[in-house]
């Protein structure tokens, strides 16, 4: 029964983390990237270009949802696999947030944090938040869909890594923004707020080509920052550790780890060369995030236990990562 409760708690926690991650990701766009007319990679980049080209008539959230829906259907047909409920939930939530979240953020906050600080800082902050948000979603079983679906389809028929395909598509998407007209809101140089016409609508003007070149450069920086933060988040949250535990109460420690923490334990035969006595050595592999809890369990049972903890680059099997095909 306690194990069932823990599973339910874990599931709820994962759904909340996916939700929080998507909200962080969309906040990066709504607060830092869209107000500065910046372009990113993937479906988000295409959606933002369409919004800029249509004077904001076609909101980013609509295009994001339509493109991802088409990609998911294509993946189901070509790859013959279904996507989890968390992925579909993440895409719907991101689409809604991209549609409505920009209207909830006060213009004064956008001006202070994004406009006044310039595009470079906005790219860095937006890339940081986007990487954290995507990492939160992916590490808890969610996904934002997008070009990674195209990469899976492509790599099924071609011997190339998905990462290279995604990177190539991001460069194509960002570079293509040079060919797509982009209309931006005219800002009052004194107040920093949008200039309105007689009917109360924002005054728009076409972005000069020279400025579009710098937008492409900012887009490449954005993709780089987002990818780096994403990799750091994923590697940090999924990093595993290996423990060797020597204790006279090895049986109690092993029972506690298997029954309470639900982690596997391997009991090895050892011999202390100094004492010339036989001993038992426990070997445990666990996530780095669970290490502190495991150490507390060991200390409560045997405060004099001898431990060795080391990081491992990869652990594959039940309860850890799966070997990719």
Coordinates of N, CA and C in Angstrom, one line a residue, residues 60-285:
X60 N 0.7 33.1 -32.4 CA 1.7 32.0 -32.3 C 1.1 30.7 -31.8
X61 N 0.2 30.8 -30.8 CA -0.4 29.7 -30.2 C -1.2 28.8 -31.2
X62 N -1.9 29.4 -32.2 CA -2.7 28.7 -33.2 C -1.7 27.9 -34.1
X63 N -0.7 28.6 -34.6 CA 0.2 27.9 -35.5 C 0.9 26.8 -34.8
X64 N 1.3 27.0 -33.6 CA 2.0 26.0 -32.8 C 1.2 24.7 -32.6
X65 N -0.1 24.9 -32.4 CA -0.9 23.8 -32.1 C -1.2 23.0 -33.5
X66 N -1.4 23.7 -34.5 CA -1.7 23.1 -35.8 C -0.5 22.3 -36.3
X67 N 0.7 22.9 -36.3 CA 1.9 22.2 -36.8 C 2.2 21.0 -36.0
X68 N 2.1 21.1 -34.7 CA 2.4 20.0 -33.8 C 1.4 18.8 -34.0
X69 N 0.1 19.2 -34.2 CA -0.9 18.2 -34.5 C -0.6 17.4 -35.7
X70 N -0.2 18.1 -36.8 CA 0.1 17.5 -38.1 C 1.3 16.6 -37.9
X71 N 2.3 17.0 -37.1 CA 3.5 16.2 -36.9 C 3.2 15.0 -36.1
X72 N 2.4 15.1 -35.1 CA 2.0 13.9 -34.3 C 1.3 12.9 -35.2
X73 N 0.4 13.3 -36.0 CA -0.4 12.4 -36.8 C 0.6 11.7 -37.8
X74 N 1.5 12.5 -38.4 CA 2.5 12.0 -39.3 C 3.4 10.9 -38.7
X75 N 3.8 11.2 -37.4 CA 4.6 10.2 -36.7 C 3.9 8.9 -36.4
X76 N 2.6 9.0 -36.1 CA 1.8 7.8 -35.8 C 1.7 7.0 -37.1
X77 N 1.5 7.6 -38.2 CA 1.4 6.9 -39.5 C 2.7 6.3 -40.0
X78 N 3.8 7.1 -39.9 CA 5.1 6.6 -40.5 C 5.8 5.7 -39.5
X79 N 5.8 6.1 -38.2 CA 6.6 5.4 -37.3 C 5.8 4.3 -36.6
X80 N 4.5 4.4 -36.7 CA 3.6 3.3 -36.1 C 3.7 3.3 -34.6
X81 N 3.9 4.5 -34.0 CA 3.9 4.6 -32.5 C 3.0 5.7 -32.0
X82 N 2.6 5.5 -30.8 CA 1.7 6.6 -30.2 C 2.5 7.4 -29.3
X83 N 2.0 8.6 -29.1 CA 2.7 9.5 -28.1 C 1.9 9.5 -26.8
X84 N 2.7 9.7 -25.7 CA 2.1 9.6 -24.4 C 1.1 10.8 -24.1
X85 N 0.3 10.6 -23.1 CA -0.6 11.6 -22.8 C 0.1 12.9 -22.3
X86 N 1.2 12.8 -21.7 CA 2.0 14.0 -21.2 C 2.4 14.9 -22.4
X87 N 2.8 14.2 -23.5 CA 3.2 15.0 -24.7 C 2.1 15.8 -25.3
X88 N 0.9 15.1 -25.5 CA -0.3 15.8 -26.0 C -0.7 16.9 -25.1
X89 N -0.7 16.6 -23.8 CA -1.0 17.6 -22.8 C -0.1 18.8 -22.8
X90 N 1.2 18.6 -23.0 CA 2.2 19.6 -23.0 C 2.0 20.5 -24.3
X91 N 1.7 19.9 -25.4 CA 1.5 20.7 -26.6 C 0.2 21.5 -26.5
X92 N -0.9 21.0 -26.0 CA -2.1 21.8 -25.8 C -1.9 22.9 -24.8
X93 N -1.2 22.6 -23.7 CA -0.9 23.7 -22.7 C -0.1 24.8 -23.3
X94 N 1.0 24.4 -24.0 CA 1.9 25.4 -24.6 C 1.1 26.2 -25.6
X95 N 0.3 25.6 -26.4 CA -0.5 26.4 -27.4 C -1.4 27.4 -26.7
X96 N -2.1 27.0 -25.7 CA -3.0 27.9 -25.0 C -2.2 29.0 -24.3
X97 N -1.0 28.6 -23.7 CA -0.2 29.7 -23.0 C 0.4 30.7 -24.0
X98 N 0.8 30.2 -25.2 CA 1.4 31.1 -26.2 C 0.3 32.0 -26.7
X99 N -1.0 31.6 -26.7 CA -2.1 32.4 -27.2 C -2.5 33.5 -26.2
X100 N -2.6 33.1 -24.9 CA -3.2 34.0 -23.9 C -2.2 34.6 -23.0
X101 N -1.1 34.0 -22.7 CA -0.1 34.5 -21.7 C 0.4 35.9 -22.0
X102 N 0.7 36.2 -23.3 CA 1.2 37.6 -23.6 C 0.3 38.7 -23.1
X103 N -1.0 38.4 -23.2 CA -2.0 39.4 -22.8 C -2.1 39.6 -21.2
X104 N -1.6 38.6 -20.5 CA -1.7 38.7 -19.0 C -0.4 39.4 -18.4
X105 N 0.6 39.5 -19.2 CA 1.9 40.2 -18.7 C 1.7 41.7 -18.9
X106 N 1.8 42.5 -17.8 CA 1.7 43.9 -17.9 C 2.8 44.5 -18.8
X107 N 2.4 45.5 -19.6 CA 3.3 46.1 -20.6 C 4.5 46.8 -19.8
X108 N 4.3 47.2 -18.6 CA 5.4 47.9 -17.8 C 6.5 46.8 -17.5
X109 N 6.0 45.6 -17.2 CA 7.0 44.6 -16.9 C 7.8 44.2 -18.1
X110 N 7.1 44.0 -19.2 CA 7.8 43.7 -20.5 C 8.8 44.8 -20.8
X111 N 8.4 46.1 -20.7 CA 9.3 47.2 -21.0 C 10.5 47.1 -20.1
X112 N 10.3 46.9 -18.8 CA 11.5 47.0 -17.8 C 12.4 45.8 -18.0
X113 N 11.9 44.6 -18.2 CA 12.7 43.4 -18.3 C 13.2 43.1 -19.7
X114 N 12.4 43.4 -20.7 CA 12.8 42.9 -22.0 C 13.2 44.1 -22.9
X115 N 12.4 45.1 -23.1 CA 12.7 46.2 -24.0 C 13.9 47.0 -23.6
X116 N 13.8 47.5 -22.3 CA 14.9 48.4 -21.8 C 16.3 47.7 -21.8
X117 N 16.3 46.4 -21.5 CA 17.6 45.7 -21.4 C 18.2 45.2 -22.7
X118 N 17.4 45.4 -23.8 CA 18.0 45.1 -25.1 C 17.8 43.7 -25.5
X119 N 18.0 43.4 -26.8 CA 17.8 42.1 -27.4 C 18.7 41.1 -26.9
X120 N 20.0 41.4 -26.7 CA 21.0 40.4 -26.3 C 20.7 39.8 -25.0
X121 N 20.4 40.7 -24.0 CA 20.0 40.2 -22.7 C 18.7 39.4 -22.7
X122 N 17.8 39.8 -23.6 CA 16.5 39.1 -23.7 C 16.7 37.7 -24.3
X123 N 17.7 37.6 -25.3 CA 18.0 36.3 -25.9 C 18.6 35.4 -24.8
X124 N 19.5 35.9 -24.0 CA 20.1 35.1 -22.9 C 19.1 34.7 -21.9
X125 N 18.3 35.6 -21.4 CA 17.3 35.2 -20.4 C 16.2 34.3 -21.0
X126 N 15.8 34.6 -22.3 CA 14.8 33.8 -22.9 C 15.3 32.4 -23.2
X127 N 16.6 32.3 -23.6 CA 17.2 31.0 -23.8 C 17.3 30.2 -22.5
X128 N 17.7 30.9 -21.5 CA 17.8 30.2 -20.2 C 16.5 29.6 -19.7
X129 N 15.5 30.4 -19.7 CA 14.2 30.0 -19.3 C 13.6 28.9 -20.2
X130 N 13.8 29.0 -21.5 CA 13.3 28.0 -22.4 C 14.0 26.7 -22.2
X131 N 15.3 26.7 -22.0 CA 16.1 25.5 -21.8 C 15.6 24.8 -20.5
X132 N 15.4 25.6 -19.4 CA 15.0 25.0 -18.1 C 13.6 24.4 -18.3
X133 N 12.7 25.2 -19.0 CA 11.3 24.7 -19.1 C 11.2 23.4 -19.9
X134 N 12.0 23.3 -21.1 CA 11.9 22.1 -21.9 C 12.6 21.0 -21.1
X135 N 13.7 21.2 -20.4 CA 14.3 20.2 -19.6 C 13.4 19.6 -18.5
X136 N 12.6 20.5 -17.9 CA 11.7 20.1 -16.8 C 10.6 19.2 -17.4
X137 N 10.1 19.5 -18.6 CA 9.1 18.7 -19.3 C 9.6 17.4 -19.7
X138 N 10.8 17.4 -20.4 CA 11.3 16.1 -20.9 C 11.7 15.2 -19.8
X139 N 12.4 15.7 -18.7 CA 12.8 14.8 -17.6 C 11.7 14.2 -16.8
X140 N 10.4 14.7 -17.0 CA 9.3 14.2 -16.4 C 8.3 13.5 -17.3
X141 N 8.8 13.1 -18.5 CA 8.0 12.3 -19.4 C 7.2 13.1 -20.4
X142 N 7.3 14.5 -20.4 CA 6.6 15.3 -21.4 C 7.5 15.6 -22.6
X143 N 6.9 16.3 -23.5 CA 7.7 16.7 -24.7 C 6.9 17.9 -25.4
X144 N 7.6 18.8 -26.0 CA 7.0 19.9 -26.7 C 6.8 19.6 -28.2
X145 N 7.1 18.3 -28.6 CA 6.8 17.9 -29.9 C 7.8 18.6 -30.9
X146 N 7.3 19.2 -32.0 CA 8.1 20.0 -32.8 C 9.0 19.2 -33.8
X147 N 10.2 19.8 -34.0 CA 11.1 19.2 -35.0 C 11.7 17.9 -34.6
X148 N 11.7 17.6 -33.3 CA 12.2 16.3 -32.9 C 11.4 15.1 -33.5
X149 N 10.1 15.4 -33.8 CA 9.3 14.4 -34.5 C 9.8 14.2 -35.9
X150 N 10.1 15.3 -36.6 CA 10.6 15.2 -37.9 C 11.9 14.4 -37.9
X151 N 12.8 14.7 -36.9 CA 14.1 14.0 -36.8 C 13.9 12.5 -36.6
X152 N 12.9 12.1 -35.9 CA 12.6 10.7 -35.7 C 12.2 10.0 -37.0
X153 N 11.4 10.7 -37.7 CA 10.9 10.2 -39.0 C 12.1 10.1 -40.0
X154 N 12.9 11.1 -40.0 CA 14.1 11.1 -41.0 C 15.1 10.1 -40.6
X155 N 15.4 9.9 -39.4 CA 16.4 8.9 -39.0 C 16.0 7.5 -39.1
X156 N 14.7 7.3 -39.3 CA 14.2 5.9 -39.6 C 14.7 5.4 -40.9
X157 N 14.8 6.3 -41.9 CA 15.2 5.9 -43.2 C 16.7 6.4 -43.6
X158 N 17.3 7.1 -42.7 CA 18.7 7.6 -43.0 C 19.6 7.4 -41.8
X159 N 20.8 7.1 -42.0 CA 21.8 6.8 -41.0 C 22.4 8.2 -40.5
X160 N 21.7 8.9 -39.7 CA 22.1 10.2 -39.2 C 21.5 10.4 -37.8
X161 N 22.2 11.1 -37.0 CA 21.7 11.2 -35.6 C 20.6 12.3 -35.6
X162 N 19.6 12.1 -34.7 CA 18.5 13.1 -34.6 C 19.0 14.5 -34.2
X163 N 20.0 14.5 -33.4 CA 20.5 15.8 -33.0 C 21.0 16.7 -34.2
X164 N 21.7 16.0 -35.1 CA 22.2 16.7 -36.3 C 21.0 17.2 -37.2
X165 N 20.0 16.4 -37.2 CA 18.8 16.8 -38.0 C 18.1 18.0 -37.4
X166 N 17.9 17.9 -36.1 CA 17.3 19.1 -35.4 C 18.1 20.3 -35.5
X167 N 19.4 20.2 -35.4 CA 20.3 21.4 -35.5 C 20.2 22.0 -36.9
X168 N 20.2 21.1 -37.9 CA 20.1 21.5 -39.3 C 18.8 22.2 -39.6
X169 N 17.7 21.7 -39.1 CA 16.4 22.3 -39.3 C 16.3 23.7 -38.6
X170 N 16.9 23.8 -37.4 CA 16.9 25.1 -36.7 C 17.6 26.1 -37.5
X171 N 18.8 25.8 -38.1 CA 19.5 26.7 -38.9 C 18.7 27.1 -40.1
X172 N 18.0 26.2 -40.7 CA 17.1 26.5 -41.9 C 16.0 27.4 -41.5
X173 N 15.3 27.1 -40.4 CA 14.2 27.9 -40.0 C 14.6 29.3 -39.6
X174 N 15.7 29.5 -38.9 CA 16.2 30.8 -38.5 C 16.7 31.6 -39.7
X175 N 17.4 30.9 -40.6 CA 17.9 31.6 -41.8 C 16.8 32.0 -42.7
X176 N 15.7 31.2 -42.8 CA 14.6 31.5 -43.7 C 13.8 32.8 -43.2
X177 N 14.0 33.3 -42.0 CA 13.4 34.5 -41.6 C 13.8 35.7 -42.4
X178 N 15.0 35.6 -43.1 CA 15.4 36.7 -43.9 C 14.5 36.8 -45.1
X179 N 13.8 35.8 -45.5 CA 13.0 35.8 -46.7 C 11.5 36.1 -46.4
X180 N 11.2 36.1 -45.1 CA 9.8 36.3 -44.7 C 9.7 37.7 -44.1
X181 N 8.7 38.6 -44.6 CA 8.6 39.9 -44.0 C 8.2 39.9 -42.6
X182 N 8.7 40.8 -41.8 CA 8.4 40.9 -40.4 C 7.9 42.3 -40.1
X183 N 6.8 42.4 -39.5 CA 6.2 43.7 -39.1 C 6.3 43.8 -37.5
X184 N 6.9 44.9 -37.1 CA 7.1 45.1 -35.7 C 6.3 46.3 -35.2
X185 N 6.0 46.4 -33.9 CA 5.3 47.5 -33.3 C 6.2 48.7 -33.1
X186 N 5.7 49.8 -33.5 CA 6.4 51.1 -33.3 C 6.3 51.5 -31.9
X187 N 7.5 51.8 -31.2 CA 7.5 52.1 -29.8 C 7.8 53.6 -29.7
X188 N 7.2 54.2 -28.7 CA 7.5 55.6 -28.3 C 8.9 55.7 -27.7
X189 N 9.8 56.5 -28.3 CA 11.2 56.5 -27.8 C 11.3 57.0 -26.3
X190 N 10.3 57.8 -25.9 CA 10.4 58.3 -24.5 C 9.7 57.4 -23.5
X191 N 8.6 56.8 -23.8 CA 7.9 56.0 -22.8 C 8.2 54.5 -23.0
X192 N 8.6 54.1 -24.3 CA 8.9 52.7 -24.6 C 7.6 51.9 -24.8
X193 N 6.5 52.5 -24.8 CA 5.2 51.8 -25.0 C 4.8 51.9 -26.5
X194 N 3.9 51.0 -26.9 CA 3.5 51.0 -28.3 C 2.8 52.3 -28.7
X195 N 3.0 52.8 -29.9 CA 2.4 53.9 -30.5 C 1.0 53.5 -31.1
X196 N -0.1 54.1 -30.8 CA -1.4 53.7 -31.2 C -1.9 54.7 -32.3
X197 N -2.7 54.1 -33.2 CA -3.3 55.0 -34.2 C -4.6 55.6 -33.7
X198 N -5.4 56.2 -34.6 CA -6.6 56.9 -34.2 C -7.6 55.9 -33.6
X199 N -7.6 54.6 -34.1 CA -8.5 53.6 -33.7 C -8.1 52.8 -32.5
X200 N -6.9 53.2 -31.9 CA -6.4 52.5 -30.8 C -5.6 51.3 -31.0
X201 N -5.2 51.0 -32.3 CA -4.5 49.8 -32.7 C -3.0 50.2 -32.7
X202 N -2.1 49.3 -32.4 CA -0.6 49.5 -32.5 C -0.2 49.8 -33.9
X203 N 0.7 50.8 -34.0 CA 1.2 51.2 -35.3 C 2.3 50.2 -35.7
X204 N 2.3 49.6 -36.9 CA 3.2 48.6 -37.3 C 4.1 49.1 -38.4
X205 N 5.3 48.7 -38.5 CA 6.2 49.0 -39.7 C 7.0 47.8 -40.0
X206 N 7.5 47.7 -41.3 CA 8.2 46.6 -41.7 C 9.7 46.7 -41.2
X207 N 10.2 45.5 -40.7 CA 11.5 45.5 -40.2 C 12.5 45.6 -41.3
X208 N 13.5 46.6 -41.2 CA 14.5 46.7 -42.2 C 15.3 45.4 -42.4
X209 N 15.9 45.2 -43.6 CA 16.6 44.0 -43.9 C 17.9 43.9 -43.0
X210 N 18.5 45.0 -42.7 CA 19.7 45.0 -41.9 C 19.4 44.5 -40.5
X211 N 18.2 44.9 -40.0 CA 17.8 44.5 -38.6 C 17.5 43.0 -38.6
X212 N 17.0 42.5 -39.8 CA 16.6 41.1 -39.9 C 17.9 40.2 -39.8
X213 N 19.0 40.7 -40.3 CA 20.3 40.0 -40.2 C 20.7 39.8 -38.8
X214 N 20.6 40.9 -38.0 CA 20.9 40.8 -36.6 C 19.9 39.9 -35.9
X215 N 18.7 39.8 -36.3 CA 17.7 38.9 -35.7 C 18.1 37.5 -35.9
X216 N 18.6 37.2 -37.1 CA 19.1 35.8 -37.4 C 20.3 35.5 -36.4
X217 N 21.2 36.4 -36.3 CA 22.3 36.1 -35.3 C 21.8 35.9 -33.9
X218 N 20.8 36.7 -33.5 CA 20.3 36.5 -32.2 C 19.6 35.2 -32.1
X219 N 18.9 34.8 -33.2 CA 18.3 33.5 -33.2 C 19.2 32.3 -33.0
X220 N 20.4 32.4 -33.6 CA 21.4 31.4 -33.5 C 21.9 31.3 -32.0
X221 N 22.1 32.5 -31.4 CA 22.5 32.6 -30.0 C 21.5 31.9 -29.2
X222 N 20.2 32.2 -29.5 CA 19.1 31.7 -28.7 C 19.1 30.2 -28.7
X223 N 19.2 29.6 -29.9 CA 19.3 28.1 -30.0 C 20.4 27.5 -29.3
X224 N 21.6 28.2 -29.3 CA 22.8 27.7 -28.6 C 22.6 27.7 -27.1
X225 N 22.1 28.8 -26.6 CA 21.8 28.9 -25.2 C 20.8 27.9 -24.7
X226 N 19.7 27.8 -25.4 CA 18.6 26.9 -25.0 C 19.2 25.4 -25.0
X227 N 19.9 25.1 -26.1 CA 20.4 23.7 -26.1 C 21.4 23.4 -25.0
X228 N 22.2 24.4 -24.7 CA 23.2 24.2 -23.6 C 22.5 24.0 -22.3
X229 N 21.6 24.9 -22.0 CA 20.9 24.8 -20.7 C 20.1 23.5 -20.6
X230 N 19.5 23.1 -21.7 CA 18.7 21.9 -21.7 C 19.6 20.7 -21.4
X231 N 20.7 20.6 -22.1 CA 21.7 19.5 -21.8 C 22.1 19.5 -20.4
X232 N 22.4 20.7 -19.8 CA 22.9 20.8 -18.4 C 21.8 20.3 -17.5
X233 N 20.6 20.7 -17.8 CA 19.4 20.3 -16.9 C 19.2 18.8 -17.0
X234 N 19.2 18.3 -18.2 CA 18.9 16.9 -18.3 C 20.0 16.0 -17.7
X235 N 21.3 16.4 -18.0 CA 22.4 15.6 -17.4 C 22.4 15.7 -15.9
X236 N 22.0 16.9 -15.3 CA 22.0 17.0 -13.9 C 20.9 16.3 -13.2
X237 N 19.7 16.2 -13.9 CA 18.6 15.6 -13.2 C 18.6 14.1 -13.4
X238 N 19.3 13.6 -14.5 CA 19.3 12.1 -14.7 C 20.6 11.5 -14.4
X239 N 21.6 12.2 -13.9 CA 22.9 11.7 -13.6 C 22.7 10.6 -12.5
X240 N 23.5 9.5 -12.6 CA 23.4 8.4 -11.7 C 24.7 8.3 -10.9
X241 N 24.6 7.7 -9.7 CA 25.7 7.5 -8.9 C 25.8 6.0 -8.5
X242 N 27.0 5.6 -8.2 CA 27.3 4.2 -7.8 C 27.9 4.2 -6.4
X243 N 27.3 3.4 -5.5 CA 27.7 3.4 -4.1 C 28.2 2.0 -3.8
X244 N 29.4 1.9 -3.0 CA 29.8 0.7 -2.4 C 29.7 0.9 -0.9
X245 N 29.0 0.0 -0.2 CA 28.8 0.2 1.2 C 29.3 -1.0 2.0
X246 N 30.1 -0.7 3.0 CA 30.7 -1.7 3.9 C 30.1 -1.5 5.3
X247 N 29.4 -2.5 5.8 CA 28.8 -2.3 7.1 C 28.5 -3.7 7.7
X248 N 28.6 -3.8 9.0 CA 28.3 -5.1 9.7 C 26.8 -5.3 9.6
X249 N 26.0 -4.2 9.4 CA 24.6 -4.3 9.3 C 24.1 -4.2 7.9
X250 N 24.9 -4.9 7.0 CA 24.6 -4.8 5.6 C 23.2 -5.4 5.2
X251 N 22.8 -6.4 6.0 CA 21.5 -7.0 5.7 C 20.3 -6.0 6.0
X252 N 20.4 -5.2 7.0 CA 19.4 -4.3 7.4 C 19.4 -3.1 6.3
X253 N 20.6 -2.7 6.0 CA 20.7 -1.6 5.0 C 20.2 -2.1 3.6
X254 N 20.5 -3.3 3.2 CA 20.0 -3.8 1.9 C 18.5 -3.9 2.0
X255 N 17.9 -4.4 3.1 CA 16.4 -4.5 3.2 C 15.8 -3.2 3.1
X256 N 16.4 -2.2 3.8 CA 15.8 -0.8 3.8 C 15.8 -0.2 2.4
X257 N 16.9 -0.4 1.6 CA 17.1 0.2 0.3 C 16.0 -0.5 -0.7
X258 N 15.9 -1.8 -0.6 CA 15.0 -2.5 -1.5 C 13.5 -2.3 -1.2
X259 N 13.2 -2.3 0.1 CA 11.8 -2.2 0.5 C 11.3 -0.7 0.6
X260 N 12.1 0.2 1.1 CA 11.7 1.6 1.3 C 12.0 2.5 0.1
X261 N 13.2 2.3 -0.5 CA 13.6 3.1 -1.6 C 13.3 2.5 -2.9
X262 N 13.0 1.2 -2.9 CA 12.7 0.4 -4.1 C 13.8 0.5 -5.2
X263 N 15.0 0.4 -4.7 CA 16.2 0.3 -5.5 C 16.9 -1.1 -5.4
X264 N 17.5 -1.5 -6.4 CA 18.2 -2.8 -6.4 C 19.5 -2.7 -5.6
X265 N 19.9 -3.8 -5.0 CA 21.1 -3.9 -4.2 C 21.8 -5.2 -4.6
X266 N 23.1 -5.1 -4.9 CA 23.9 -6.3 -5.2 C 24.8 -6.6 -4.0
X267 N 24.8 -7.8 -3.5 CA 25.7 -8.1 -2.4 C 26.9 -8.9 -2.9
X268 N 28.1 -8.3 -2.7 CA 29.4 -8.9 -3.2 C 30.1 -9.4 -2.0
X269 N 30.9 -10.5 -2.3 CA 31.8 -11.0 -1.3 C 33.1 -10.3 -1.3
X270 N 33.6 -9.9 -0.2 CA 34.9 -9.2 -0.1 C 35.7 -9.7 1.1
X271 N 36.9 -9.2 1.1 CA 37.8 -9.6 2.2 C 38.7 -8.4 2.5
X272 N 38.7 -8.0 3.8 CA 39.5 -6.9 4.2 C 41.0 -7.4 4.4
X273 N 41.9 -6.9 3.6 CA 43.2 -7.5 3.6 C 44.0 -7.1 4.8
X274 N 43.6 -6.0 5.5 CA 44.3 -5.6 6.7 C 43.9 -6.5 7.9
X275 N 42.5 -6.8 7.9 CA 42.0 -7.6 9.0 C 42.0 -9.1 8.7
X276 N 42.1 -9.4 7.4 CA 42.1 -10.8 6.9 C 40.7 -11.4 7.2
X277 N 39.7 -10.6 7.3 CA 38.3 -11.1 7.6 C 37.4 -10.9 6.4
X278 N 36.5 -11.9 6.2 CA 35.5 -11.9 5.1 C 34.5 -10.8 5.4
X279 N 34.0 -10.1 4.4 CA 33.0 -9.1 4.6 C 32.0 -9.1 3.4
X280 N 30.9 -8.4 3.6 CA 30.0 -8.2 2.5 C 30.0 -6.8 2.0
X281 N 29.9 -6.6 0.7 CA 30.0 -5.3 0.1 C 28.7 -5.1 -0.6
X282 N 28.0 -4.0 -0.3 CA 26.7 -3.7 -1.1 C 27.0 -2.7 -2.2
X283 N 26.6 -3.0 -3.4 CA 26.7 -2.1 -4.5 C 25.3 -1.7 -4.9
X284 N 25.1 -0.3 -5.0 CA 23.8 0.3 -5.3 C 24.0 1.3 -6.4
X285 N 23.1 1.3 -7.4 CA 23.0 2.3 -8.4 C 21.7 3.1 -8.2

